[in-house]
Structures are given as C-alpha cells and as structure tokens.
Amino acid sequence: MIAVEIIKTVKEMQKHSDRSRLSGKTIVLVPTMGFFHEGHLSLMRKGRKIGDDLVVSIFVNPAQFAPGEDFESYPRAFERDIGLAAKEGADVIFVPDEKELYPDGFQTYINLEELPKHLCGISRPVFFRGVATVVSKLFNIVKPDIAIFGQKDYQQVVVIRRMVKDMNFDIEIVDVPTFREPDGLAMSSRNSYLTDKERDYARSLFKSLKTAQTLLKDRTNDASKIIGAASRIIESCPETVIDYISIFDPETLVDMKTIDRPAQMALAVKIGKTRLIDNMRLRS
Ligand code: PAF
C-alpha cells in the first residue's frame, strides 16, 4: 500500500506546507480538476523529479465554468485518482470542498486585463477569472516553490505566468509538453465525452496543426492561408464547429498576419457537445 496524505482543509494544508518549508523541502504543486489521464500523470512525474514534497490538488472549480457549461457533468473519479497519484509518488492530495475555497461572502477575484480578451477567453468570458482566482488561492494555501501546468492549456499557462509576475508570487512556473494519444489527439478529461465517431473526428485537430506546420516549412507564411487550410481539414468532419483557429504572438496572444518570427497556433473546436482545444509552436 502506497502512503499518501489526504488533506481537505485550508488550515491543515497551510500547516503541512509550513512544516515542509521549515524542514527545507522544495514543495511542488500540480493543480488539477481530477479525472486523471496520462497528461496529468506526466505533470506529477515531472513534479516528483524536481521537488521533495509533491502536492496534487483536485478541485473542480465552479468559478471557471459559466452557466450552461459542463460543471455538473465534468467527469469525477476521486478514488481512482487517489490511487493513480499515490502510484506517481504524490506526498499529499489536497481535496478541498467548494465551501472551503469559496466560503459564504466570498467576493475577491483576480482579473487580467488583456490576455483573456483572446482565444478561449472570447467564448468563455469567466474562465480565466476563475482560473486565476483559484490558482492564486492554491498558491497561498499550498505555498509551493514550483507549480506545474500542461502546455495543452497554452493560454492558461500564459495567464498564470503573467499573474505570477504581476502579483509577485515567488513561485517558479514549469510547463510540460502535451501528452498525446498515439494518433495525436491531445489527452483531456473531456475526451471521455466523445462517442466513437466523434473520437474519430477529433483527430482532425492535431492533423490541422501538423498541416499548418508543413505549410509553414513549405514557405507559406500568410497566417490566413494556413488557418484556411486548417479549417478545411476540421470542417471536412461532420459534427464539428470551429470556435477559433488563431496564429498569434506566443506572449501577448495578439494575432499575427505574417509568420515572420516564432508563432503559436491554437484552436478550439466543438465536436458534438464536446469542446476540445489544442495548440502547437510553429517553426519555420
Ligand atoms: O487546468 C486545469 O485543470 C484547471 O484549469 C486548473 C489549473 C486546475 C484550475 O482549476
């Protein structure tokens, strides 16, 4: 039996972290919403390598879901998650309930001015406010030296890095490459919503990113042409609706017309009822 401590309250978590820090340990936080897949486990493996005290938080954060989104149906598998995190060597699993993080009277949120005006922030207007708020709370509760996030949520990582800088959190942010299925589909808890047919169509996301990379290598540097080719790949699959496909500056997230320097490409596509995202660095 692998031992992992389960902590449910803010006070207990802060006490644990204070003890850990006093004894000179490096605390690494992997914040998650649970329902682990290999992508989450790769973040934990990285954390295990670079820290002494690996804390994995599991909290499906209501503040980052708008009414009508999938907060209620978001997949949850708590017992299974604990076993998986323990196997990866987590020291602590922090699982607060909603009242613990958002007690009655809660009214303080973190808003970034510009970054959420792009990409996912357009169709999910409360998302980054919710993410920035809960992540800053986790930072104050877990007091990590290092926090680890997946590159699959590219905009989230950019937002968190900015927030860390702006709010003077003394925390190193480490990002870990997207973990993919053998056919290229980025791993996501939401992949579990897909029917067999939709799962097949979902391959078009990675295919369109790879095509973009090939076009750029073949000297097409007009972003609108590349986006057009990517859109056609996705639209050739039934039941897909493109939310956005963008090629943009990796730091400001502002759209680029001509790819004359490093660029990031990202897309969000609805397949049936499931919204999937993916991204890739474009290199010429
Ligand atoms: O990426 C996620 O799972 C969530 O957005 C996060 C960072 C755990 C905040 O709720």
PDB file of C-alpha atoms and ligand atoms in Angstrom:
ATOM      1  CA  MET A   1       0.000   0.000   0.000  1.00  0.00           C
ATOM      2  CA  ILE A   2       1.484   3.371  -1.035  1.00  0.00           C
ATOM      3  CA  ALA A   3       1.039   6.094   1.591  1.00  0.00           C
ATOM      4  CA  VAL A   4      -0.385   9.421   0.520  1.00  0.00           C
ATOM      5  CA  GLU A   5      -1.779  12.034   2.868  1.00  0.00           C
ATOM      6  CA  ILE A   6      -5.217  13.388   2.014  1.00  0.00           C
ATOM      7  CA  ILE A   7      -5.832  16.927   3.211  1.00  0.00           C
ATOM      8  CA  LYS A   8      -9.221  18.577   2.956  1.00  0.00           C
ATOM      9  CA  THR A   9      -8.925  21.891   4.774  1.00  0.00           C
ATOM     10  CA  VAL A  10      -7.032  25.096   4.062  1.00  0.00           C
ATOM     11  CA  LYS A  11      -5.663  25.238   7.621  1.00  0.00           C
ATOM     12  CA  GLU A  12      -4.275  21.690   7.524  1.00  0.00           C
ATOM     13  CA  MET A  13      -2.741  22.278   4.108  1.00  0.00           C
ATOM     14  CA  GLN A  14      -1.069  25.502   5.217  1.00  0.00           C
ATOM     15  CA  LYS A  15       0.262  23.767   8.345  1.00  0.00           C
ATOM     16  CA  HIS A  16       1.684  20.929   6.275  1.00  0.00           C
ATOM     17  CA  SER A  17       3.386  23.377   3.907  1.00  0.00           C
ATOM     18  CA  ASP A  18       4.811  25.463   6.752  1.00  0.00           C
ATOM     19  CA  ARG A  19       6.377  22.305   8.257  1.00  0.00           C
ATOM     20  CA  SER A  20       7.681  21.259   4.880  1.00  0.00           C
ATOM     21  CA  ARG A  21       9.248  24.634   4.181  1.00  0.00           C
ATOM     22  CA  LEU A  22      10.806  24.772   7.660  1.00  0.00           C
ATOM     23  CA  SER A  23      12.481  21.449   7.040  1.00  0.00           C
ATOM     24  CA  GLY A  24      13.952  22.834   3.814  1.00  0.00           C
ATOM     25  CA  LYS A  25      11.849  20.822   1.393  1.00  0.00           C
ATOM     26  CA  THR A  26      11.001  22.067  -2.103  1.00  0.00           C
ATOM     27  CA  ILE A  27       7.204  21.988  -2.462  1.00  0.00           C
ATOM     28  CA  VAL A  28       5.845  21.269  -5.925  1.00  0.00           C
ATOM     29  CA  LEU A  29       2.170  21.805  -6.696  1.00  0.00           C
ATOM     30  CA  VAL A  30       0.298  20.109  -9.532  1.00  0.00           C
ATOM     31  CA  PRO A  31      -3.138  21.772  -9.636  1.00  0.00           C
ATOM     32  CA  THR A  32      -5.822  19.630 -11.309  1.00  0.00           C
ATOM     33  CA  MET A  33      -9.540  19.122 -11.606  1.00  0.00           C
ATOM     34  CA  GLY A  34      -9.085  15.355 -11.327  1.00  0.00           C
ATOM     35  CA  PHE A  35     -10.188  12.504 -13.615  1.00  0.00           C
ATOM     36  CA  PHE A  36      -6.553  11.756 -14.286  1.00  0.00           C
ATOM     37  CA  HIS A  37      -5.118  10.664 -17.595  1.00  0.00           C
ATOM     38  CA  GLU A  38      -1.513  10.243 -18.736  1.00  0.00           C
ATOM     39  CA  GLY A  39      -1.224  14.014 -19.228  1.00  0.00           C
ATOM     40  CA  HIS A  40      -1.844  14.633 -15.512  1.00  0.00           C
ATOM     41  CA  LEU A  41       0.476  11.781 -14.585  1.00  0.00           C
ATOM     42  CA  SER A  42       3.259  13.306 -16.692  1.00  0.00           C
ATOM     43  CA  LEU A  43       2.925  16.539 -14.664  1.00  0.00           C
ATOM     44  CA  MET A  44       3.204  14.504 -11.455  1.00  0.00           C
ATOM     45  CA  ARG A  45       6.254  12.623 -12.762  1.00  0.00           C
ATOM     46  CA  LYS A  46       7.926  15.929 -13.527  1.00  0.00           C
ATOM     47  CA  GLY A  47       6.989  17.192 -10.058  1.00  0.00           C
ATOM     48  CA  ARG A  48       8.372  14.060  -8.409  1.00  0.00           C
ATOM     49  CA  LYS A  49      11.695  14.629 -10.191  1.00  0.00           C
ATOM     50  CA  ILE A  50      12.153  18.279  -9.291  1.00  0.00           C
ATOM     51  CA  GLY A  51      10.693  18.535  -5.794  1.00  0.00           C
ATOM     52  CA  ASP A  52      10.747  16.922  -2.357  1.00  0.00           C
ATOM     53  CA  ASP A  53       7.120  17.397  -1.365  1.00  0.00           C
ATOM     54  CA  LEU A  54       4.692  16.723  -4.212  1.00  0.00           C
ATOM     55  CA  VAL A  55       1.221  18.144  -3.622  1.00  0.00           C
ATOM     56  CA  VAL A  56      -1.534  17.341  -6.121  1.00  0.00           C
ATOM     57  CA  SER A  57      -4.724  19.355  -5.753  1.00  0.00           C
ATOM     58  CA  ILE A  58      -8.055  18.079  -7.031  1.00  0.00           C
ATOM     59  CA  PHE A  59     -10.833  20.652  -7.229  1.00  0.00           C
ATOM     60  CA  VAL A  60     -13.438  21.108  -9.935  1.00  0.00           C
ATOM     61  CA  ASN A  61     -13.527  24.859  -9.744  1.00  0.00           C
ATOM     62  CA  PRO A  62     -17.045  26.252 -10.207  1.00  0.00           C
ATOM     63  CA  ALA A  63     -15.700  29.777 -10.769  1.00  0.00           C
ATOM     64  CA  GLN A  64     -14.213  28.863 -14.137  1.00  0.00           C
ATOM     65  CA  PHE A  65     -17.437  27.437 -15.568  1.00  0.00           C
ATOM     66  CA  ALA A  66     -20.174  29.671 -16.973  1.00  0.00           C
ATOM     67  CA  PRO A  67     -23.837  28.738 -16.575  1.00  0.00           C
ATOM     68  CA  GLY A  68     -24.659  26.103 -19.202  1.00  0.00           C
ATOM     69  CA  GLU A  69     -21.098  24.730 -19.312  1.00  0.00           C
ATOM     70  CA  ASP A  70     -20.218  21.262 -18.026  1.00  0.00           C
ATOM     71  CA  PHE A  71     -19.519  21.919 -14.335  1.00  0.00           C
ATOM     72  CA  GLU A  72     -22.139  19.404 -13.144  1.00  0.00           C
ATOM     73  CA  SER A  73     -21.235  16.712 -15.645  1.00  0.00           C
ATOM     74  CA  TYR A  74     -17.448  17.227 -15.506  1.00  0.00           C
ATOM     75  CA  PRO A  75     -16.042  13.691 -15.024  1.00  0.00           C
ATOM     76  CA  ARG A  76     -15.015  12.822 -11.480  1.00  0.00           C
ATOM     77  CA  ALA A  77     -13.253   9.660 -10.263  1.00  0.00           C
ATOM     78  CA  PHE A  78     -11.900  10.507  -6.854  1.00  0.00           C
ATOM     79  CA  GLU A  79     -10.959   7.028  -5.561  1.00  0.00           C
ATOM     80  CA  ARG A  80      -9.244   6.103  -8.817  1.00  0.00           C
ATOM     81  CA  ASP A  81      -7.394   9.457  -8.876  1.00  0.00           C
ATOM     82  CA  ILE A  82      -6.019   8.911  -5.380  1.00  0.00           C
ATOM     83  CA  GLY A  83      -4.596   5.533  -6.385  1.00  0.00           C
ATOM     84  CA  LEU A  84      -3.003   6.978  -9.528  1.00  0.00           C
ATOM     85  CA  ALA A  85      -1.477   9.988  -7.750  1.00  0.00           C
ATOM     86  CA  ALA A  86      -0.145   7.734  -4.975  1.00  0.00           C
ATOM     87  CA  LYS A  87       1.465   5.497  -7.583  1.00  0.00           C
ATOM     88  CA  GLU A  88       3.219   8.524  -9.084  1.00  0.00           C
ATOM     89  CA  GLY A  89       4.637   9.294  -5.662  1.00  0.00           C
ATOM     90  CA  ALA A  90       2.433  12.205  -4.570  1.00  0.00           C
ATOM     91  CA  ASP A  91       3.023  13.064  -0.920  1.00  0.00           C
ATOM     92  CA  VAL A  92      -0.232  14.956  -0.433  1.00  0.00           C
ATOM     93  CA  ILE A  93      -3.537  15.148  -2.236  1.00  0.00           C
ATOM     94  CA  PHE A  94      -5.336  18.373  -1.413  1.00  0.00           C
ATOM     95  CA  VAL A  95      -9.084  17.995  -1.970  1.00  0.00           C
ATOM     96  CA  PRO A  96     -10.972  20.942  -0.542  1.00  0.00           C
ATOM     97  CA  ASP A  97     -14.721  21.133  -0.999  1.00  0.00           C
ATOM     98  CA  GLU A  98     -16.448  24.130  -2.517  1.00  0.00           C
ATOM     99  CA  LYS A  99     -17.274  25.799   0.824  1.00  0.00           C
ATOM    100  CA  GLU A 100     -13.644  25.503   1.896  1.00  0.00           C
ATOM    101  CA  LEU A 101     -12.381  27.526  -1.079  1.00  0.00           C
ATOM    102  CA  TYR A 102     -15.435  29.753  -1.617  1.00  0.00           C
ATOM    103  CA  PRO A 103     -16.991  30.292   1.812  1.00  0.00           C
ATOM    104  CA  ASP A 104     -20.149  32.392   2.183  1.00  0.00           C
ATOM    105  CA  GLY A 105     -19.391  36.026   1.453  1.00  0.00           C
ATOM    106  CA  PHE A 106     -16.514  35.281  -0.923  1.00  0.00           C
ATOM    107  CA  GLN A 107     -16.092  38.230  -3.312  1.00  0.00           C
ATOM    108  CA  THR A 108     -12.456  38.663  -4.312  1.00  0.00           C
ATOM    109  CA  TYR A 109     -11.443  37.660  -7.833  1.00  0.00           C
ATOM    110  CA  ILE A 110      -8.287  38.038  -9.920  1.00  0.00           C
ATOM    111  CA  ASN A 111      -8.863  39.609 -13.341  1.00  0.00           C
ATOM    112  CA  LEU A 112      -6.249  40.051 -16.021  1.00  0.00           C
ATOM    113  CA  GLU A 113      -6.829  42.994 -18.321  1.00  0.00           C
ATOM    114  CA  GLU A 114      -5.675  41.852 -21.768  1.00  0.00           C
ATOM    115  CA  LEU A 115      -4.760  38.176 -22.063  1.00  0.00           C
ATOM    116  CA  PRO A 116      -8.317  36.871 -21.529  1.00  0.00           C
ATOM    117  CA  LYS A 117      -9.561  39.012 -24.443  1.00  0.00           C
ATOM    118  CA  HIS A 118      -8.112  36.445 -26.857  1.00  0.00           C
ATOM    119  CA  LEU A 119      -8.676  32.814 -27.874  1.00  0.00           C
ATOM    120  CA  CYS A 120     -10.698  30.844 -25.280  1.00  0.00           C
ATOM    121  CA  GLY A 121     -11.460  33.988 -23.292  1.00  0.00           C
ATOM    122  CA  ILE A 122     -13.778  35.203 -26.064  1.00  0.00           C
ATOM    123  CA  SER A 123     -16.244  32.323 -25.877  1.00  0.00           C
ATOM    124  CA  ARG A 124     -15.556  31.580 -22.198  1.00  0.00           C
ATOM    125  CA  PRO A 125     -15.636  35.065 -20.633  1.00  0.00           C
ATOM    126  CA  VAL A 126     -15.469  33.945 -16.967  1.00  0.00           C
ATOM    127  CA  PHE A 127     -12.952  31.161 -17.479  1.00  0.00           C
ATOM    128  CA  PHE A 128      -9.649  32.955 -16.839  1.00  0.00           C
ATOM    129  CA  ARG A 129     -11.044  34.973 -13.953  1.00  0.00           C
ATOM    130  CA  GLY A 130     -11.977  31.656 -12.347  1.00  0.00           C
ATOM    131  CA  VAL A 131      -8.641  30.020 -13.146  1.00  0.00           C
ATOM    132  CA  ALA A 132      -6.537  32.970 -11.956  1.00  0.00           C
ATOM    133  CA  THR A 133      -8.574  33.222  -8.764  1.00  0.00           C
ATOM    134  CA  VAL A 134      -8.410  29.550  -7.810  1.00  0.00           C
ATOM    135  CA  VAL A 135      -4.747  29.191  -8.770  1.00  0.00           C
ATOM    136  CA  SER A 136      -3.789  32.234  -6.698  1.00  0.00           C
ATOM    137  CA  LYS A 137      -5.741  30.763  -3.769  1.00  0.00           C
ATOM    138  CA  LEU A 138      -3.948  27.423  -4.195  1.00  0.00           C
ATOM    139  CA  PHE A 139      -0.637  29.280  -4.250  1.00  0.00           C
ATOM    140  CA  ASN A 140      -1.481  30.928  -0.929  1.00  0.00           C
ATOM    141  CA  ILE A 141      -2.688  27.673   0.600  1.00  0.00           C
ATOM    142  CA  VAL A 142      -0.068  25.202  -0.652  1.00  0.00           C
ATOM    143  CA  LYS A 143       2.799  27.756  -0.683  1.00  0.00           C
ATOM    144  CA  PRO A 144       4.685  25.881  -3.412  1.00  0.00           C
ATOM    145  CA  ASP A 145       8.183  26.713  -4.655  1.00  0.00           C
ATOM    146  CA  ILE A 146       7.232  25.343  -8.072  1.00  0.00           C
ATOM    147  CA  ALA A 147       3.873  24.821  -9.802  1.00  0.00           C
ATOM    148  CA  ILE A 148       3.417  22.640 -12.871  1.00  0.00           C
ATOM    149  CA  PHE A 149       0.929  23.100 -15.716  1.00  0.00           C
ATOM    150  CA  GLY A 150       0.348  21.385 -19.049  1.00  0.00           C
ATOM    151  CA  GLN A 151       1.108  23.116 -22.346  1.00  0.00           C
ATOM    152  CA  LYS A 152      -2.176  21.801 -23.728  1.00  0.00           C
ATOM    153  CA  ASP A 153      -3.837  24.740 -21.961  1.00  0.00           C
ATOM    154  CA  TYR A 154      -1.476  27.208 -23.604  1.00  0.00           C
ATOM    155  CA  GLN A 155      -3.413  30.373 -22.818  1.00  0.00           C
ATOM    156  CA  GLN A 156      -3.846  29.246 -19.216  1.00  0.00           C
ATOM    157  CA  VAL A 157      -0.075  28.940 -18.811  1.00  0.00           C
ATOM    158  CA  VAL A 158       0.473  32.416 -20.299  1.00  0.00           C
ATOM    159  CA  VAL A 159      -2.188  33.867 -17.986  1.00  0.00           C
ATOM    160  CA  ILE A 160      -0.686  32.190 -14.915  1.00  0.00           C
ATOM    161  CA  ARG A 161       2.866  33.283 -15.755  1.00  0.00           C
ATOM    162  CA  ARG A 162       1.602  36.866 -16.125  1.00  0.00           C
ATOM    163  CA  MET A 163      -0.331  36.688 -12.862  1.00  0.00           C
ATOM    164  CA  VAL A 164       2.720  35.318 -11.023  1.00  0.00           C
ATOM    165  CA  LYS A 165       4.785  38.223 -12.333  1.00  0.00           C
ATOM    166  CA  ASP A 166       2.156  40.885 -11.700  1.00  0.00           C
ATOM    167  CA  MET A 167       1.249  39.692  -8.200  1.00  0.00           C
ATOM    168  CA  ASN A 168       4.863  38.935  -7.166  1.00  0.00           C
ATOM    169  CA  PHE A 169       4.256  35.299  -6.331  1.00  0.00           C
ATOM    170  CA  ASP A 170       7.655  33.804  -5.511  1.00  0.00           C
ATOM    171  CA  ILE A 171       6.863  30.642  -7.455  1.00  0.00           C
ATOM    172  CA  GLU A 172       8.515  29.071 -10.468  1.00  0.00           C
ATOM    173  CA  ILE A 173       6.072  28.005 -13.181  1.00  0.00           C
ATOM    174  CA  VAL A 174       7.075  24.901 -15.104  1.00  0.00           C
ATOM    175  CA  ASP A 175       5.151  23.790 -18.184  1.00  0.00           C
ATOM    176  CA  VAL A 176       5.148  20.263 -19.517  1.00  0.00           C
ATOM    177  CA  PRO A 177       4.554  19.195 -23.144  1.00  0.00           C
ATOM    178  CA  THR A 178       1.117  17.981 -24.175  1.00  0.00           C
ATOM    179  CA  PHE A 179       0.643  14.253 -23.764  1.00  0.00           C
ATOM    180  CA  ARG A 180      -0.946  12.762 -26.881  1.00  0.00           C
ATOM    181  CA  GLU A 181      -2.759   9.569 -27.837  1.00  0.00           C
ATOM    182  CA  PRO A 182      -0.875   7.512 -30.480  1.00  0.00           C
ATOM    183  CA  ASP A 183      -2.937   9.218 -33.235  1.00  0.00           C
ATOM    184  CA  GLY A 184      -2.041  12.686 -31.953  1.00  0.00           C
ATOM    185  CA  LEU A 185      -5.205  13.623 -30.036  1.00  0.00           C
ATOM    186  CA  ALA A 186      -4.213  15.697 -27.008  1.00  0.00           C
ATOM    187  CA  MET A 187      -5.193  13.937 -23.788  1.00  0.00           C
ATOM    188  CA  SER A 188      -8.024  15.649 -21.960  1.00  0.00           C
ATOM    189  CA  SER A 189     -10.548  14.622 -19.332  1.00  0.00           C
ATOM    190  CA  ARG A 190     -13.213  15.817 -21.769  1.00  0.00           C
ATOM    191  CA  ASN A 191     -12.182  13.190 -24.372  1.00  0.00           C
ATOM    192  CA  SER A 192     -14.289  10.812 -22.258  1.00  0.00           C
ATOM    193  CA  TYR A 193     -17.433  12.626 -23.533  1.00  0.00           C
ATOM    194  CA  LEU A 194     -16.727  11.646 -27.168  1.00  0.00           C
ATOM    195  CA  THR A 195     -18.663   8.905 -28.961  1.00  0.00           C
ATOM    196  CA  ASP A 196     -16.608   6.556 -31.163  1.00  0.00           C
ATOM    197  CA  LYS A 197     -17.465   8.581 -34.250  1.00  0.00           C
ATOM    198  CA  GLU A 198     -16.634  11.894 -32.566  1.00  0.00           C
ATOM    199  CA  ARG A 199     -13.355  10.437 -31.305  1.00  0.00           C
ATOM    200  CA  ASP A 200     -12.514   9.714 -34.919  1.00  0.00           C
ATOM    201  CA  TYR A 201     -13.340  13.305 -35.988  1.00  0.00           C
ATOM    202  CA  ALA A 202     -11.278  14.637 -33.063  1.00  0.00           C
ATOM    203  CA  ARG A 203      -8.116  13.523 -34.854  1.00  0.00           C
ATOM    204  CA  SER A 204      -8.652  16.467 -37.200  1.00  0.00           C
ATOM    205  CA  LEU A 205      -7.390  18.928 -34.549  1.00  0.00           C
ATOM    206  CA  PHE A 206      -3.850  17.570 -34.450  1.00  0.00           C
ATOM    207  CA  LYS A 207      -3.923  16.884 -38.187  1.00  0.00           C
ATOM    208  CA  SER A 208      -4.723  20.537 -38.876  1.00  0.00           C
ATOM    209  CA  LEU A 209      -1.893  21.729 -36.606  1.00  0.00           C
ATOM    210  CA  LYS A 210       0.568  19.412 -38.331  1.00  0.00           C
ATOM    211  CA  THR A 211      -0.617  20.598 -41.742  1.00  0.00           C
ATOM    212  CA  ALA A 212      -0.042  24.191 -40.632  1.00  0.00           C
ATOM    213  CA  GLN A 213       3.497  23.307 -39.639  1.00  0.00           C
ATOM    214  CA  THR A 214       4.106  21.646 -43.019  1.00  0.00           C
ATOM    215  CA  LEU A 215       2.740  24.660 -44.920  1.00  0.00           C
ATOM    216  CA  LEU A 216       4.990  26.988 -42.980  1.00  0.00           C
ATOM    217  CA  LYS A 217       8.013  24.777 -43.711  1.00  0.00           C
ATOM    218  CA  ASP A 218       6.994  24.937 -47.398  1.00  0.00           C
ATOM    219  CA  ARG A 219       7.251  28.745 -47.129  1.00  0.00           C
ATOM    220  CA  THR A 220       3.595  29.695 -46.782  1.00  0.00           C
ATOM    221  CA  ASN A 221       3.853  32.361 -44.114  1.00  0.00           C
ATOM    222  CA  ASP A 222       0.477  34.035 -44.627  1.00  0.00           C
ATOM    223  CA  ALA A 223      -1.444  33.196 -41.443  1.00  0.00           C
ATOM    224  CA  SER A 224      -4.864  33.453 -43.126  1.00  0.00           C
ATOM    225  CA  LYS A 225      -3.872  30.861 -45.751  1.00  0.00           C
ATOM    226  CA  ILE A 226      -2.648  28.468 -43.076  1.00  0.00           C
ATOM    227  CA  ILE A 227      -5.773  28.995 -40.983  1.00  0.00           C
ATOM    228  CA  GLY A 228      -7.889  28.396 -44.107  1.00  0.00           C
ATOM    229  CA  ALA A 229      -6.177  25.049 -44.755  1.00  0.00           C
ATOM    230  CA  ALA A 230      -6.556  24.020 -41.104  1.00  0.00           C
ATOM    231  CA  SER A 231     -10.256  24.986 -41.132  1.00  0.00           C
ATOM    232  CA  ARG A 232     -10.910  22.873 -44.212  1.00  0.00           C
ATOM    233  CA  ILE A 233      -9.463  19.786 -42.512  1.00  0.00           C
ATOM    234  CA  ILE A 234     -11.701  20.261 -39.496  1.00  0.00           C
ATOM    235  CA  GLU A 235     -14.790  21.194 -41.496  1.00  0.00           C
ATOM    236  CA  SER A 236     -14.406  18.029 -43.587  1.00  0.00           C
ATOM    237  CA  CYS A 237     -15.537  16.130 -40.475  1.00  0.00           C
ATOM    238  CA  PRO A 238     -19.258  16.179 -39.722  1.00  0.00           C
ATOM    239  CA  GLU A 239     -20.450  17.455 -36.319  1.00  0.00           C
ATOM    240  CA  THR A 240     -17.509  19.828 -35.903  1.00  0.00           C
ATOM    241  CA  VAL A 241     -17.940  23.538 -35.227  1.00  0.00           C
ATOM    242  CA  ILE A 242     -14.831  25.708 -35.069  1.00  0.00           C
ATOM    243  CA  ASP A 243     -14.807  28.150 -32.167  1.00  0.00           C
ATOM    244  CA  TYR A 244     -11.488  29.677 -33.258  1.00  0.00           C
ATOM    245  CA  ILE A 245      -8.270  28.912 -35.053  1.00  0.00           C
ATOM    246  CA  SER A 246      -5.576  31.508 -34.416  1.00  0.00           C
ATOM    247  CA  ILE A 247      -1.929  32.127 -35.102  1.00  0.00           C
ATOM    248  CA  PHE A 248      -0.558  34.605 -32.623  1.00  0.00           C
ATOM    249  CA  ASP A 249       2.346  36.057 -30.709  1.00  0.00           C
ATOM    250  CA  PRO A 250       3.281  33.449 -28.056  1.00  0.00           C
ATOM    251  CA  GLU A 251       3.438  36.029 -25.260  1.00  0.00           C
ATOM    252  CA  THR A 252       0.825  38.693 -25.991  1.00  0.00           C
ATOM    253  CA  LEU A 253      -1.581  36.304 -27.785  1.00  0.00           C
ATOM    254  CA  VAL A 254      -2.208  39.034 -30.374  1.00  0.00           C
ATOM    255  CA  ASP A 255      -2.993  37.651 -33.856  1.00  0.00           C
ATOM    256  CA  MET A 256      -0.169  37.603 -36.393  1.00  0.00           C
ATOM    257  CA  LYS A 257      -0.852  38.160 -40.100  1.00  0.00           C
ATOM    258  CA  THR A 258       2.556  37.084 -41.359  1.00  0.00           C
ATOM    259  CA  ILE A 259       4.611  34.438 -39.625  1.00  0.00           C
ATOM    260  CA  ASP A 260       7.988  36.151 -39.658  1.00  0.00           C
ATOM    261  CA  ARG A 261       9.014  35.153 -36.113  1.00  0.00           C
ATOM    262  CA  PRO A 262       8.108  32.377 -33.643  1.00  0.00           C
ATOM    263  CA  ALA A 263       4.346  31.953 -33.543  1.00  0.00           C
ATOM    264  CA  GLN A 264       1.864  29.836 -31.658  1.00  0.00           C
ATOM    265  CA  MET A 265      -1.170  28.280 -33.280  1.00  0.00           C
ATOM    266  CA  ALA A 266      -4.180  27.284 -31.188  1.00  0.00           C
ATOM    267  CA  LEU A 267      -7.666  26.095 -31.887  1.00  0.00           C
ATOM    268  CA  ALA A 268     -10.903  25.258 -30.130  1.00  0.00           C
ATOM    269  CA  VAL A 269     -13.424  23.026 -31.829  1.00  0.00           C
ATOM    270  CA  LYS A 270     -16.773  21.675 -30.734  1.00  0.00           C
ATOM    271  CA  ILE A 271     -17.317  18.073 -31.739  1.00  0.00           C
ATOM    272  CA  GLY A 272     -20.909  17.227 -30.985  1.00  0.00           C
ATOM    273  CA  LYS A 273     -21.307  18.700 -27.493  1.00  0.00           C
ATOM    274  CA  THR A 274     -17.640  18.445 -26.537  1.00  0.00           C
ATOM    275  CA  ARG A 275     -15.320  21.411 -26.818  1.00  0.00           C
ATOM    276  CA  LEU A 276     -11.684  20.437 -27.399  1.00  0.00           C
ATOM    277  CA  ILE A 277      -8.581  22.608 -27.579  1.00  0.00           C
ATOM    278  CA  ASP A 278      -5.068  22.072 -28.856  1.00  0.00           C
ATOM    279  CA  ASN A 279      -2.041  24.149 -29.849  1.00  0.00           C
ATOM    280  CA  MET A 280       1.418  23.956 -31.342  1.00  0.00           C
ATOM    281  CA  ARG A 281       4.511  26.152 -31.698  1.00  0.00           C
ATOM    282  CA  LEU A 282       5.010  26.931 -35.406  1.00  0.00           C
ATOM    283  CA  ARG A 283       8.629  26.858 -36.524  1.00  0.00           C
ATOM    284  CA  SER A 284       9.745  27.953 -39.928  1.00  0.00           C
TER     285      SER A 284
HETATM  286  O1  PAF B   1      -6.123  23.056 -15.934  1.00  0.00           O
HETATM  287  C1  PAF B   1      -6.921  22.777 -15.021  1.00  0.00           C
HETATM  288  O2  PAF B   1      -7.203  21.606 -14.728  1.00  0.00           O
HETATM  289  C2  PAF B   1      -7.576  23.893 -14.244  1.00  0.00           C
HETATM  290  O3  PAF B   1      -7.880  24.972 -15.068  1.00  0.00           O
HETATM  291  C3  PAF B   1      -6.784  24.338 -13.011  1.00  0.00           C
HETATM  292  C4  PAF B   1      -5.429  24.930 -13.386  1.00  0.00           C
HETATM  293  C5  PAF B   1      -6.573  23.154 -12.071  1.00  0.00           C
HETATM  294  C6  PAF B   1      -7.552  25.418 -12.251  1.00  0.00           C
HETATM  295  O4  PAF B   1      -8.791  24.971 -11.831  1.00  0.00           O
END
